[in-house]
């Protein structure tokens, strides 16, 4: 899922919460809105917040962050941060 499907109304935290309730096995979160496409860096802070929501809720649904990972060291850093 993207951080928002329409405009800048970032609703990914609510969408992922509903996906967890619906029984999702895993969720991939892309760190941009649909309108941003590649015009802005991916927002890994929002992805971290989604991960934090799951931790707080005791959820075991894995969140897979996506966006602006070009090198192995960036992937490692993103794993550590989220």
C-alpha positions as MATLAB code, in Angstrom:
seq = 'XXXXXXXXXXXXXXXXXXXXXXXXXXXXXXXXXXXXXXXXXXXXXXXXXXXXXXXXXXXXXXXXXXXXXXXXXXXXXXXXXX';
ca = [
       0.000    0.000    0.000;
       1.087    3.585   -0.502;
       1.034    6.120    2.310;
      -2.053    7.728    0.709;
      -4.100    6.864   -2.349;
      -5.571   10.324   -2.949;
      -3.876   13.665   -2.313;
      -1.730   14.155    0.746;
      -4.198   12.579    3.194;
      -1.762   10.056    4.697;
      -3.972    7.223    5.942;
      -1.617    4.256    5.725;
      -1.675    3.622    9.485;
      -5.443    3.150    9.435;
      -5.334    1.055    6.250;
      -2.682   -1.280    7.668;
      -4.621   -1.614   10.931;
      -7.635   -2.799    8.920;
      -5.460   -5.195    6.902;
      -4.153   -6.683   10.154;
      -7.712   -7.151   11.423;
      -8.659   -8.794    8.116;
      -5.932  -11.397    8.572;
      -3.178  -10.191    6.246;
      -0.127  -12.456    6.285;
       2.179   -9.477    5.566;
       1.905   -5.904    4.288;
       4.286   -3.978    2.033;
       4.255   -0.215    2.616;
       5.603    2.118   -0.053;
       6.805    5.367    1.500;
       5.121    7.767   -0.922;
       1.608    8.839   -1.777;
       0.130    7.833   -5.120;
       0.420   11.418   -6.364;
       4.076   11.839   -5.322;
       5.282    8.951   -7.462;
       9.054    9.454   -7.609;
       9.064   13.222   -7.126;
       9.869   12.995   -3.406;
      11.987   10.720   -1.238;
      10.179    7.822    0.408;
       9.008    8.654    3.941;
      10.575    5.992    6.120;
       9.294    7.783    9.221;
       5.752    6.837    8.230;
       6.847    3.246    7.602;
       8.484    3.160   11.051;
       5.236    4.479   12.581;
       3.281    1.650   10.921;
       5.770   -0.865   12.351;
       5.447    0.789   15.771;
       1.659    0.559   15.633;
       1.965   -3.189   15.089;
       4.408   -3.585   17.968;
       2.099   -1.589   20.251;
      -0.868   -3.742   19.197;
       1.046   -6.990   19.700;
       0.680   -7.822   16.009;
       2.949  -10.381   14.374;
       2.062   -9.274   10.820;
       5.367   -8.357    9.120;
       5.606   -4.906    7.559;
       7.866   -4.707    4.516;
       9.081   -1.183    3.809;
       9.632   -0.099    0.210;
      11.134    2.952   -1.471;
      14.541    4.436   -2.190;
      16.588    1.364   -1.269;
      19.370    1.247   -3.851;
      22.284   -0.393   -2.026;
      22.735   -3.252    0.433;
      23.814   -0.869    3.206;
      20.614    1.152    2.746;
      18.597   -2.048    3.111;
      20.461   -2.922    6.296;
      19.910    0.568    7.719;
      16.188    0.441    6.924;
      15.863   -2.937    8.634;
      17.556   -1.564   11.740;
      15.453    1.609   11.769;
      12.100   -0.069   11.315;
];
